[in-house]
Structures are given as structure tokens and as C-alpha cells.
């Protein structure tokens, strides 16, 4: 497997597009161990790391991660958002392509850097809303499959950023309870490395996720 180089994404003459079917067949290859909690926590870290990658000369400076009582996780950031412009992947817009396809070299050796489409494929459901260039785009998926066409509306003000909510699939992960201490340690390390502010909110109460 090759390691992602975010700065060189899109460079090079050969781009092999891969669908999501293989991800659900061999999830460990993309997200890590699905039995001991490693892959589960890598799902969250993959979304956070995606927010920290530079896009359009910017990256997120503030990221909020919320764990909910239904077993889902929401990652909200103040980054530049995903574009609704055509991406070049089969006529898809950027947000659609990022969530449903990846090129061969995007398969990461470090599962914490997995592509967003991997998180999508391994989630029972996933919802994304992104604000970019005066527009709000939203999509909802079930097991990586879109439930409806891309939603588009005018944004209020000049707010940018992305909200991604997902619930890991019970068909994939034996362990589906997020460990706050485990995530908190990784977020502290990422904050030190990047300077970004990463907050973790446990909204589960006394109910197991």
C-alpha cells in the first residue's frame, strides 16, 4: 500500500478510480482491526485528519467531535469546505467523488489517514453538510450508497466548514463503543502537531454508545 501525500493529490498521469465494494469486503486493509476497537477509533481520526489537510490554501483551525447516545459521531470543522464543482471523476462533483470514490494511491498505510469514502463505506449511515463559496451541499448515505441526489442551497453569510455525522456499521465492527480517553490522547497529539484546536464532547450520558 502507498502512503497518502496530501500535497501531491491530483498530480501524475495515471489515476485509477476505485469503488467502495472492496472496502466492505476487506475493511481491515483500509481502516485497521475491526475487532479490538482500533478500526472504530480510526474512523473518527480519519475524519479529523481530513479536516486538517490543506484545501484551497486553507485547513481547519477548529474541530469539534461529538459522541452521541445512538453510537454516532459528528465531526464539525471550520475549514474551506468541499466544492460542488465537477471533480473529473466520472462527472461527479467534488463532494460526491470524495465520499464515494478514491484513487489507488489514496490507500493509506496509516489507517488514521484513511480517505473519507472509507469511513462512508464502513458506516451504517453517514450524513455530510459542507459550506463552500456561498453554497451549502448535503448528502446522506446508507452503507456508502447515496439515499438521494446532492442537495444544494444558498448559504447564509460567509460561513465555511463541514459537518460529518456517521454511525459505524454493526456488520463491520465488533466493538462500537468509543473510548473518550483514547480519542482524547490522539486529539491532544494532533493539536500539538498542527496547532489546531480539537474539542471532544461526550453527549452519551449514562447510555452506552
JSON list of C-alpha atoms in Angstrom, two decimals:
[
{"chain": "A", "resi": 1, "resn": "UNK", "atom": "CA", "xyz": [0.00, 0.00, 0.00]},
{"chain": "A", "resi": 2, "resn": "UNK", "atom": "CA", "xyz": [1.10, 3.56, -0.59]},
{"chain": "A", "resi": 3, "resn": "UNK", "atom": "CA", "xyz": [1.03, 6.46, 1.84]},
{"chain": "A", "resi": 4, "resn": "UNK", "atom": "CA", "xyz": [-1.13, 9.50, 1.11]},
{"chain": "A", "resi": 5, "resn": "UNK", "atom": "CA", "xyz": [0.75, 12.64, 0.17]},
{"chain": "A", "resi": 6, "resn": "UNK", "atom": "CA", "xyz": [-1.91, 15.37, 0.52]},
{"chain": "A", "resi": 7, "resn": "UNK", "atom": "CA", "xyz": [0.28, 17.95, -1.22]},
{"chain": "A", "resi": 8, "resn": "UNK", "atom": "CA", "xyz": [0.56, 15.85, -4.38]},
{"chain": "A", "resi": 9, "resn": "UNK", "atom": "CA", "xyz": [-3.07, 14.80, -4.65]},
{"chain": "A", "resi": 10, "resn": "UNK", "atom": "CA", "xyz": [-4.20, 15.08, -8.23]},
{"chain": "A", "resi": 11, "resn": "UNK", "atom": "CA", "xyz": [-0.67, 15.01, -9.67]},
{"chain": "A", "resi": 12, "resn": "UNK", "atom": "CA", "xyz": [0.54, 12.36, -12.09]},
{"chain": "A", "resi": 13, "resn": "UNK", "atom": "CA", "xyz": [-0.82, 10.99, -15.35]},
{"chain": "A", "resi": 14, "resn": "UNK", "atom": "CA", "xyz": [-2.44, 7.79, -14.04]},
{"chain": "A", "resi": 15, "resn": "UNK", "atom": "CA", "xyz": [-5.45, 7.87, -11.74]},
{"chain": "A", "resi": 16, "resn": "UNK", "atom": "CA", "xyz": [-7.13, 4.53, -11.06]},
{"chain": "A", "resi": 17, "resn": "UNK", "atom": "CA", "xyz": [-10.59, 5.08, -9.58]},
{"chain": "A", "resi": 18, "resn": "UNK", "atom": "CA", "xyz": [-11.77, 2.50, -7.07]},
{"chain": "A", "resi": 19, "resn": "UNK", "atom": "CA", "xyz": [-15.29, 1.95, -5.80]},
{"chain": "A", "resi": 20, "resn": "UNK", "atom": "CA", "xyz": [-16.36, 1.12, -2.25]},
{"chain": "A", "resi": 21, "resn": "UNK", "atom": "CA", "xyz": [-17.40, -2.53, -2.62]},
{"chain": "A", "resi": 22, "resn": "UNK", "atom": "CA", "xyz": [-13.92, -3.82, -1.85]},
{"chain": "A", "resi": 23, "resn": "UNK", "atom": "CA", "xyz": [-13.72, -1.70, 1.30]},
{"chain": "A", "resi": 24, "resn": "UNK", "atom": "CA", "xyz": [-16.62, -3.55, 2.93]},
{"chain": "A", "resi": 25, "resn": "UNK", "atom": "CA", "xyz": [-15.19, -6.91, 1.84]},
{"chain": "A", "resi": 26, "resn": "UNK", "atom": "CA", "xyz": [-11.74, -6.21, 3.33]},
{"chain": "A", "resi": 27, "resn": "UNK", "atom": "CA", "xyz": [-12.23, -3.44, 5.89]},
{"chain": "A", "resi": 28, "resn": "UNK", "atom": "CA", "xyz": [-9.08, -4.23, 7.88]},
{"chain": "A", "resi": 29, "resn": "UNK", "atom": "CA", "xyz": [-6.98, -3.35, 4.84]},
{"chain": "A", "resi": 30, "resn": "UNK", "atom": "CA", "xyz": [-8.35, 0.20, 4.88]},
{"chain": "A", "resi": 31, "resn": "UNK", "atom": "CA", "xyz": [-9.25, 1.09, 8.49]},
{"chain": "A", "resi": 32, "resn": "UNK", "atom": "CA", "xyz": [-7.38, -1.36, 10.74]},
{"chain": "A", "resi": 33, "resn": "UNK", "atom": "CA", "xyz": [-8.54, -4.10, 13.11]},
{"chain": "A", "resi": 34, "resn": "UNK", "atom": "CA", "xyz": [-12.34, -4.21, 13.26]},
{"chain": "A", "resi": 35, "resn": "UNK", "atom": "CA", "xyz": [-12.49, -6.46, 16.33]},
{"chain": "A", "resi": 36, "resn": "UNK", "atom": "CA", "xyz": [-10.46, -4.67, 19.02]},
{"chain": "A", "resi": 37, "resn": "UNK", "atom": "CA", "xyz": [-11.61, -1.05, 18.61]},
{"chain": "A", "resi": 38, "resn": "UNK", "atom": "CA", "xyz": [-8.63, 0.10, 16.55]},
{"chain": "A", "resi": 39, "resn": "UNK", "atom": "CA", "xyz": [-10.58, 0.45, 13.32]},
{"chain": "A", "resi": 40, "resn": "UNK", "atom": "CA", "xyz": [-13.53, 2.02, 15.14]},
{"chain": "A", "resi": 41, "resn": "UNK", "atom": "CA", "xyz": [-11.40, 4.84, 16.53]},
{"chain": "A", "resi": 42, "resn": "UNK", "atom": "CA", "xyz": [-9.55, 5.20, 13.22]},
{"chain": "A", "resi": 43, "resn": "UNK", "atom": "CA", "xyz": [-12.92, 6.09, 11.66]},
{"chain": "A", "resi": 44, "resn": "UNK", "atom": "CA", "xyz": [-13.07, 9.22, 13.83]},
{"chain": "A", "resi": 45, "resn": "UNK", "atom": "CA", "xyz": [-9.40, 10.03, 13.35]},
{"chain": "A", "resi": 46, "resn": "UNK", "atom": "CA", "xyz": [-9.74, 9.71, 9.57]},
{"chain": "A", "resi": 47, "resn": "UNK", "atom": "CA", "xyz": [-12.46, 12.39, 9.52]},
{"chain": "A", "resi": 48, "resn": "UNK", "atom": "CA", "xyz": [-10.45, 14.67, 11.82]},
{"chain": "A", "resi": 49, "resn": "UNK", "atom": "CA", "xyz": [-7.30, 14.22, 9.73]},
{"chain": "A", "resi": 50, "resn": "UNK", "atom": "CA", "xyz": [-9.28, 15.02, 6.58]},
{"chain": "A", "resi": 51, "resn": "UNK", "atom": "CA", "xyz": [-10.27, 18.35, 8.15]},
{"chain": "A", "resi": 52, "resn": "UNK", "atom": "CA", "xyz": [-6.62, 19.06, 8.93]},
{"chain": "A", "resi": 53, "resn": "UNK", "atom": "CA", "xyz": [-5.46, 18.58, 5.35]},
{"chain": "A", "resi": 54, "resn": "UNK", "atom": "CA", "xyz": [-4.96, 21.76, 3.41]},
{"chain": "A", "resi": 55, "resn": "UNK", "atom": "CA", "xyz": [-7.54, 22.51, 0.73]},
{"chain": "A", "resi": 56, "resn": "UNK", "atom": "CA", "xyz": [-7.65, 25.66, -1.38]},
{"chain": "A", "resi": 57, "resn": "UNK", "atom": "CA", "xyz": [-4.81, 27.11, 0.68]},
{"chain": "A", "resi": 58, "resn": "UNK", "atom": "CA", "xyz": [-6.67, 26.62, 3.97]},
{"chain": "A", "resi": 59, "resn": "UNK", "atom": "CA", "xyz": [-7.31, 23.94, 6.55]},
{"chain": "A", "resi": 60, "resn": "UNK", "atom": "CA", "xyz": [-9.48, 23.73, 9.61]},
{"chain": "A", "resi": 61, "resn": "UNK", "atom": "CA", "xyz": [-8.29, 25.59, 12.70]},
{"chain": "A", "resi": 62, "resn": "UNK", "atom": "CA", "xyz": [-11.14, 24.46, 14.96]},
{"chain": "A", "resi": 63, "resn": "UNK", "atom": "CA", "xyz": [-12.64, 20.98, 15.05]},
{"chain": "A", "resi": 64, "resn": "UNK", "atom": "CA", "xyz": [-15.39, 19.71, 17.38]},
{"chain": "A", "resi": 65, "resn": "UNK", "atom": "CA", "xyz": [-16.01, 15.98, 17.81]},
{"chain": "A", "resi": 66, "resn": "UNK", "atom": "CA", "xyz": [-19.29, 14.93, 19.45]},
{"chain": "A", "resi": 67, "resn": "UNK", "atom": "CA", "xyz": [-20.11, 11.38, 20.57]},
{"chain": "A", "resi": 68, "resn": "UNK", "atom": "CA", "xyz": [-23.87, 10.73, 20.70]},
{"chain": "A", "resi": 69, "resn": "UNK", "atom": "CA", "xyz": [-26.01, 8.24, 22.61]},
{"chain": "A", "resi": 70, "resn": "UNK", "atom": "CA", "xyz": [-27.09, 6.41, 19.44]},
{"chain": "A", "resi": 71, "resn": "UNK", "atom": "CA", "xyz": [-23.49, 5.33, 18.76]},
{"chain": "A", "resi": 72, "resn": "UNK", "atom": "CA", "xyz": [-22.85, 8.00, 16.16]},
{"chain": "A", "resi": 73, "resn": "UNK", "atom": "CA", "xyz": [-20.08, 10.57, 15.94]},
{"chain": "A", "resi": 74, "resn": "UNK", "atom": "CA", "xyz": [-20.19, 14.08, 14.49]},
{"chain": "A", "resi": 75, "resn": "UNK", "atom": "CA", "xyz": [-17.08, 15.96, 13.37]},
{"chain": "A", "resi": 76, "resn": "UNK", "atom": "CA", "xyz": [-17.55, 19.67, 12.67]},
{"chain": "A", "resi": 77, "resn": "UNK", "atom": "CA", "xyz": [-14.79, 21.91, 11.32]},
{"chain": "A", "resi": 78, "resn": "UNK", "atom": "CA", "xyz": [-14.25, 25.48, 10.14]},
{"chain": "A", "resi": 79, "resn": "UNK", "atom": "CA", "xyz": [-12.21, 24.52, 7.08]},
{"chain": "A", "resi": 80, "resn": "UNK", "atom": "CA", "xyz": [-12.80, 25.66, 3.49]},
{"chain": "A", "resi": 81, "resn": "UNK", "atom": "CA", "xyz": [-15.47, 23.03, 2.81]},
{"chain": "A", "resi": 82, "resn": "UNK", "atom": "CA", "xyz": [-15.83, 20.70, -0.14]},
{"chain": "A", "resi": 83, "resn": "UNK", "atom": "CA", "xyz": [-16.66, 22.14, -3.52]},
{"chain": "A", "resi": 84, "resn": "UNK", "atom": "CA", "xyz": [-19.74, 21.40, -5.58]},
{"chain": "A", "resi": 85, "resn": "UNK", "atom": "CA", "xyz": [-17.72, 21.85, -8.76]},
{"chain": "A", "resi": 86, "resn": "UNK", "atom": "CA", "xyz": [-17.05, 18.91, -11.12]},
{"chain": "A", "resi": 87, "resn": "UNK", "atom": "CA", "xyz": [-14.15, 16.81, -9.87]},
{"chain": "A", "resi": 88, "resn": "UNK", "atom": "CA", "xyz": [-13.22, 14.91, -13.02]},
{"chain": "A", "resi": 89, "resn": "UNK", "atom": "CA", "xyz": [-14.19, 11.54, -11.55]},
{"chain": "A", "resi": 90, "resn": "UNK", "atom": "CA", "xyz": [-16.91, 10.37, -13.90]},
{"chain": "A", "resi": 91, "resn": "UNK", "atom": "CA", "xyz": [-18.75, 13.69, -13.91]},
{"chain": "A", "resi": 92, "resn": "UNK", "atom": "CA", "xyz": [-19.18, 13.76, -10.14]},
{"chain": "A", "resi": 93, "resn": "UNK", "atom": "CA", "xyz": [-18.90, 16.92, -8.08]},
{"chain": "A", "resi": 94, "resn": "UNK", "atom": "CA", "xyz": [-16.03, 17.10, -5.62]},
{"chain": "A", "resi": 95, "resn": "UNK", "atom": "CA", "xyz": [-18.15, 16.32, -2.55]},
{"chain": "A", "resi": 96, "resn": "UNK", "atom": "CA", "xyz": [-19.70, 13.29, -4.30]},
{"chain": "A", "resi": 97, "resn": "UNK", "atom": "CA", "xyz": [-16.34, 12.00, -5.51]},
{"chain": "A", "resi": 98, "resn": "UNK", "atom": "CA", "xyz": [-14.62, 12.42, -2.16]},
{"chain": "A", "resi": 99, "resn": "UNK", "atom": "CA", "xyz": [-17.35, 10.45, -0.40]},
{"chain": "A", "resi": 100, "resn": "UNK", "atom": "CA", "xyz": [-17.78, 7.63, -2.92]},
{"chain": "A", "resi": 101, "resn": "UNK", "atom": "CA", "xyz": [-14.51, 7.08, -4.79]},
{"chain": "A", "resi": 102, "resn": "UNK", "atom": "CA", "xyz": [-10.79, 7.23, -4.29]},
{"chain": "A", "resi": 103, "resn": "UNK", "atom": "CA", "xyz": [-7.73, 6.84, -6.46]},
{"chain": "A", "resi": 104, "resn": "UNK", "atom": "CA", "xyz": [-5.38, 3.93, -5.92]},
{"chain": "A", "resi": 105, "resn": "UNK", "atom": "CA", "xyz": [-2.64, 6.00, -4.31]},
{"chain": "A", "resi": 106, "resn": "UNK", "atom": "CA", "xyz": [-5.09, 7.29, -1.67]},
{"chain": "A", "resi": 107, "resn": "UNK", "atom": "CA", "xyz": [-4.99, 3.92, 0.09]},
{"chain": "A", "resi": 108, "resn": "UNK", "atom": "CA", "xyz": [-3.11, 4.90, 3.24]},
{"chain": "A", "resi": 109, "resn": "UNK", "atom": "CA", "xyz": [-0.54, 2.80, 5.08]},
{"chain": "A", "resi": 110, "resn": "UNK", "atom": "CA", "xyz": [-1.66, 4.67, 8.22]},
{"chain": "A", "resi": 111, "resn": "UNK", "atom": "CA", "xyz": [-5.36, 3.93, 8.71]},
{"chain": "A", "resi": 112, "resn": "UNK", "atom": "CA", "xyz": [-5.76, 7.15, 10.72]},
{"chain": "A", "resi": 113, "resn": "UNK", "atom": "CA", "xyz": [-5.30, 8.88, 7.34]},
{"chain": "A", "resi": 114, "resn": "UNK", "atom": "CA", "xyz": [-7.94, 6.79, 5.53]},
{"chain": "A", "resi": 115, "resn": "UNK", "atom": "CA", "xyz": [-9.98, 8.52, 2.84]},
{"chain": "A", "resi": 116, "resn": "UNK", "atom": "CA", "xyz": [-13.44, 9.84, 3.75]},
{"chain": "A", "resi": 117, "resn": "UNK", "atom": "CA", "xyz": [-15.02, 7.37, 1.34]},
{"chain": "A", "resi": 118, "resn": "UNK", "atom": "CA", "xyz": [-13.65, 4.54, 3.51]},
{"chain": "A", "resi": 119, "resn": "UNK", "atom": "CA", "xyz": [-15.47, 5.95, 6.54]},
{"chain": "A", "resi": 120, "resn": "UNK", "atom": "CA", "xyz": [-18.59, 6.24, 4.40]},
{"chain": "A", "resi": 121, "resn": "UNK", "atom": "CA", "xyz": [-18.37, 2.64, 3.18]},
{"chain": "A", "resi": 122, "resn": "UNK", "atom": "CA", "xyz": [-17.97, 1.28, 6.71]},
{"chain": "A", "resi": 123, "resn": "UNK", "atom": "CA", "xyz": [-20.81, 3.30, 8.26]},
{"chain": "A", "resi": 124, "resn": "UNK", "atom": "CA", "xyz": [-24.39, 2.14, 8.71]},
{"chain": "A", "resi": 125, "resn": "UNK", "atom": "CA", "xyz": [-25.32, 5.71, 7.79]},
{"chain": "A", "resi": 126, "resn": "UNK", "atom": "CA", "xyz": [-23.42, 8.91, 7.13]},
{"chain": "A", "resi": 127, "resn": "UNK", "atom": "CA", "xyz": [-24.55, 12.48, 6.61]},
{"chain": "A", "resi": 128, "resn": "UNK", "atom": "CA", "xyz": [-22.38, 15.32, 5.35]},
{"chain": "A", "resi": 129, "resn": "UNK", "atom": "CA", "xyz": [-23.11, 19.03, 5.07]},
{"chain": "A", "resi": 130, "resn": "UNK", "atom": "CA", "xyz": [-20.43, 21.31, 3.69]},
{"chain": "A", "resi": 131, "resn": "UNK", "atom": "CA", "xyz": [-20.40, 25.06, 3.13]},
{"chain": "A", "resi": 132, "resn": "UNK", "atom": "CA", "xyz": [-18.23, 26.49, 0.37]},
{"chain": "A", "resi": 133, "resn": "UNK", "atom": "CA", "xyz": [-18.27, 29.63, -1.80]},
{"chain": "A", "resi": 134, "resn": "UNK", "atom": "CA", "xyz": [-21.76, 30.74, -0.81]},
{"chain": "A", "resi": 135, "resn": "UNK", "atom": "CA", "xyz": [-23.42, 27.34, -1.17]},
{"chain": "A", "resi": 136, "resn": "UNK", "atom": "CA", "xyz": [-24.42, 24.57, 1.21]},
{"chain": "A", "resi": 137, "resn": "UNK", "atom": "CA", "xyz": [-24.19, 21.00, -0.09]},
{"chain": "A", "resi": 138, "resn": "UNK", "atom": "CA", "xyz": [-25.57, 17.96, 1.71]},
{"chain": "A", "resi": 139, "resn": "UNK", "atom": "CA", "xyz": [-25.65, 14.23, 1.13]},
{"chain": "A", "resi": 140, "resn": "UNK", "atom": "CA", "xyz": [-26.89, 11.22, 3.09]},
{"chain": "A", "resi": 141, "resn": "UNK", "atom": "CA", "xyz": [-25.68, 7.64, 2.65]},
{"chain": "A", "resi": 142, "resn": "UNK", "atom": "CA", "xyz": [-26.58, 4.15, 3.84]},
{"chain": "A", "resi": 143, "resn": "UNK", "atom": "CA", "xyz": [-23.68, 1.68, 3.73]},
{"chain": "A", "resi": 144, "resn": "UNK", "atom": "CA", "xyz": [-21.88, 4.07, 1.37]},
{"chain": "A", "resi": 145, "resn": "UNK", "atom": "CA", "xyz": [-24.79, 4.34, -1.07]},
{"chain": "A", "resi": 146, "resn": "UNK", "atom": "CA", "xyz": [-26.39, 7.80, -1.58]},
{"chain": "A", "resi": 147, "resn": "UNK", "atom": "CA", "xyz": [-30.04, 7.94, -0.50]},
{"chain": "A", "resi": 148, "resn": "UNK", "atom": "CA", "xyz": [-30.88, 10.97, -2.64]},
{"chain": "A", "resi": 149, "resn": "UNK", "atom": "CA", "xyz": [-29.28, 13.39, -5.11]},
{"chain": "A", "resi": 150, "resn": "UNK", "atom": "CA", "xyz": [-26.90, 16.06, -3.86]},
{"chain": "A", "resi": 151, "resn": "UNK", "atom": "CA", "xyz": [-28.76, 18.83, -2.04]},
{"chain": "A", "resi": 152, "resn": "UNK", "atom": "CA", "xyz": [-27.75, 22.41, -2.85]},
{"chain": "A", "resi": 153, "resn": "UNK", "atom": "CA", "xyz": [-28.95, 25.67, -1.34]},
{"chain": "A", "resi": 154, "resn": "UNK", "atom": "CA", "xyz": [-27.66, 29.19, -0.81]},
{"chain": "A", "resi": 155, "resn": "UNK", "atom": "CA", "xyz": [-25.60, 29.71, 2.33]},
{"chain": "A", "resi": 156, "resn": "UNK", "atom": "CA", "xyz": [-26.43, 32.37, 4.89]},
{"chain": "A", "resi": 157, "resn": "UNK", "atom": "CA", "xyz": [-23.44, 34.64, 5.39]},
{"chain": "A", "resi": 158, "resn": "UNK", "atom": "CA", "xyz": [-19.87, 33.66, 4.58]},
{"chain": "A", "resi": 159, "resn": "UNK", "atom": "CA", "xyz": [-19.61, 30.63, 6.84]},
{"chain": "A", "resi": 160, "resn": "UNK", "atom": "CA", "xyz": [-17.47, 27.74, 5.65]},
{"chain": "A", "resi": 161, "resn": "UNK", "atom": "CA", "xyz": [-16.81, 24.34, 7.05]},
{"chain": "A", "resi": 162, "resn": "UNK", "atom": "CA", "xyz": [-18.02, 20.76, 7.07]},
{"chain": "A", "resi": 163, "resn": "UNK", "atom": "CA", "xyz": [-20.15, 18.62, 9.40]},
{"chain": "A", "resi": 164, "resn": "UNK", "atom": "CA", "xyz": [-19.90, 14.85, 9.04]},
{"chain": "A", "resi": 165, "resn": "UNK", "atom": "CA", "xyz": [-22.06, 12.54, 11.18]},
{"chain": "A", "resi": 166, "resn": "UNK", "atom": "CA", "xyz": [-21.77, 8.76, 10.95]},
{"chain": "A", "resi": 167, "resn": "UNK", "atom": "CA", "xyz": [-22.60, 5.58, 12.82]},
{"chain": "A", "resi": 168, "resn": "UNK", "atom": "CA", "xyz": [-20.16, 2.70, 12.34]},
{"chain": "A", "resi": 169, "resn": "UNK", "atom": "CA", "xyz": [-21.74, -0.42, 10.87]},
{"chain": "A", "resi": 170, "resn": "UNK", "atom": "CA", "xyz": [-22.54, -3.32, 13.19]},
{"chain": "A", "resi": 171, "resn": "UNK", "atom": "CA", "xyz": [-21.83, -5.62, 10.23]},
{"chain": "A", "resi": 172, "resn": "UNK", "atom": "CA", "xyz": [-18.20, -4.46, 10.25]},
{"chain": "A", "resi": 173, "resn": "UNK", "atom": "CA", "xyz": [-17.21, -3.56, 13.81]},
{"chain": "A", "resi": 174, "resn": "UNK", "atom": "CA", "xyz": [-17.45, -5.99, 16.72]},
{"chain": "A", "resi": 175, "resn": "UNK", "atom": "CA", "xyz": [-16.72, -3.15, 19.15]},
{"chain": "A", "resi": 176, "resn": "UNK", "atom": "CA", "xyz": [-18.74, 0.04, 18.66]},
{"chain": "A", "resi": 177, "resn": "UNK", "atom": "CA", "xyz": [-18.23, 1.97, 21.90]},
{"chain": "A", "resi": 178, "resn": "UNK", "atom": "CA", "xyz": [-15.93, 4.97, 21.53]},
{"chain": "A", "resi": 179, "resn": "UNK", "atom": "CA", "xyz": [-13.28, 5.38, 24.23]},
{"chain": "A", "resi": 180, "resn": "UNK", "atom": "CA", "xyz": [-13.10, 9.05, 25.26]},
{"chain": "A", "resi": 181, "resn": "UNK", "atom": "CA", "xyz": [-9.63, 8.74, 26.80]},
{"chain": "A", "resi": 182, "resn": "UNK", "atom": "CA", "xyz": [-8.26, 7.02, 23.71]},
{"chain": "A", "resi": 183, "resn": "UNK", "atom": "CA", "xyz": [-9.62, 9.67, 21.37]},
{"chain": "A", "resi": 184, "resn": "UNK", "atom": "CA", "xyz": [-8.61, 12.50, 23.70]},
{"chain": "A", "resi": 185, "resn": "UNK", "atom": "CA", "xyz": [-4.98, 11.37, 23.75]},
{"chain": "A", "resi": 186, "resn": "UNK", "atom": "CA", "xyz": [-4.83, 11.32, 19.95]},
{"chain": "A", "resi": 187, "resn": "UNK", "atom": "CA", "xyz": [-6.54, 14.70, 19.66]},
{"chain": "A", "resi": 188, "resn": "UNK", "atom": "CA", "xyz": [-4.05, 16.21, 22.11]},
{"chain": "A", "resi": 189, "resn": "UNK", "atom": "CA", "xyz": [-1.20, 14.89, 19.97]},
{"chain": "A", "resi": 190, "resn": "UNK", "atom": "CA", "xyz": [-2.77, 16.20, 16.76]},
{"chain": "A", "resi": 191, "resn": "UNK", "atom": "CA", "xyz": [-3.33, 19.61, 18.35]},
{"chain": "A", "resi": 192, "resn": "UNK", "atom": "CA", "xyz": [0.33, 19.81, 19.33]},
{"chain": "A", "resi": 193, "resn": "UNK", "atom": "CA", "xyz": [1.43, 18.77, 15.84]},
{"chain": "A", "resi": 194, "resn": "UNK", "atom": "CA", "xyz": [-0.85, 21.09, 13.88]},
{"chain": "A", "resi": 195, "resn": "UNK", "atom": "CA", "xyz": [-1.78, 23.94, 16.20]},
{"chain": "A", "resi": 196, "resn": "UNK", "atom": "CA", "xyz": [-5.48, 23.27, 15.55]},
{"chain": "A", "resi": 197, "resn": "UNK", "atom": "CA", "xyz": [-8.00, 23.37, 18.39]},
{"chain": "A", "resi": 198, "resn": "UNK", "atom": "CA", "xyz": [-9.73, 19.98, 18.69]},
{"chain": "A", "resi": 199, "resn": "UNK", "atom": "CA", "xyz": [-12.52, 19.60, 21.25]},
{"chain": "A", "resi": 200, "resn": "UNK", "atom": "CA", "xyz": [-14.20, 16.35, 22.29]},
{"chain": "A", "resi": 201, "resn": "UNK", "atom": "CA", "xyz": [-17.78, 16.33, 23.59]},
{"chain": "A", "resi": 202, "resn": "UNK", "atom": "CA", "xyz": [-19.23, 13.17, 25.14]},
{"chain": "A", "resi": 203, "resn": "UNK", "atom": "CA", "xyz": [-23.01, 13.59, 24.82]},
{"chain": "A", "resi": 204, "resn": "UNK", "atom": "CA", "xyz": [-23.82, 9.96, 25.58]},
{"chain": "A", "resi": 205, "resn": "UNK", "atom": "CA", "xyz": [-24.75, 10.47, 29.23]},
{"chain": "A", "resi": 206, "resn": "UNK", "atom": "CA", "xyz": [-25.00, 7.14, 31.04]},
{"chain": "A", "resi": 207, "resn": "UNK", "atom": "CA", "xyz": [-26.14, 5.27, 27.95]},
{"chain": "A", "resi": 208, "resn": "UNK", "atom": "CA", "xyz": [-23.60, 3.14, 26.09]},
{"chain": "A", "resi": 209, "resn": "UNK", "atom": "CA", "xyz": [-22.92, 4.25, 22.50]}
]
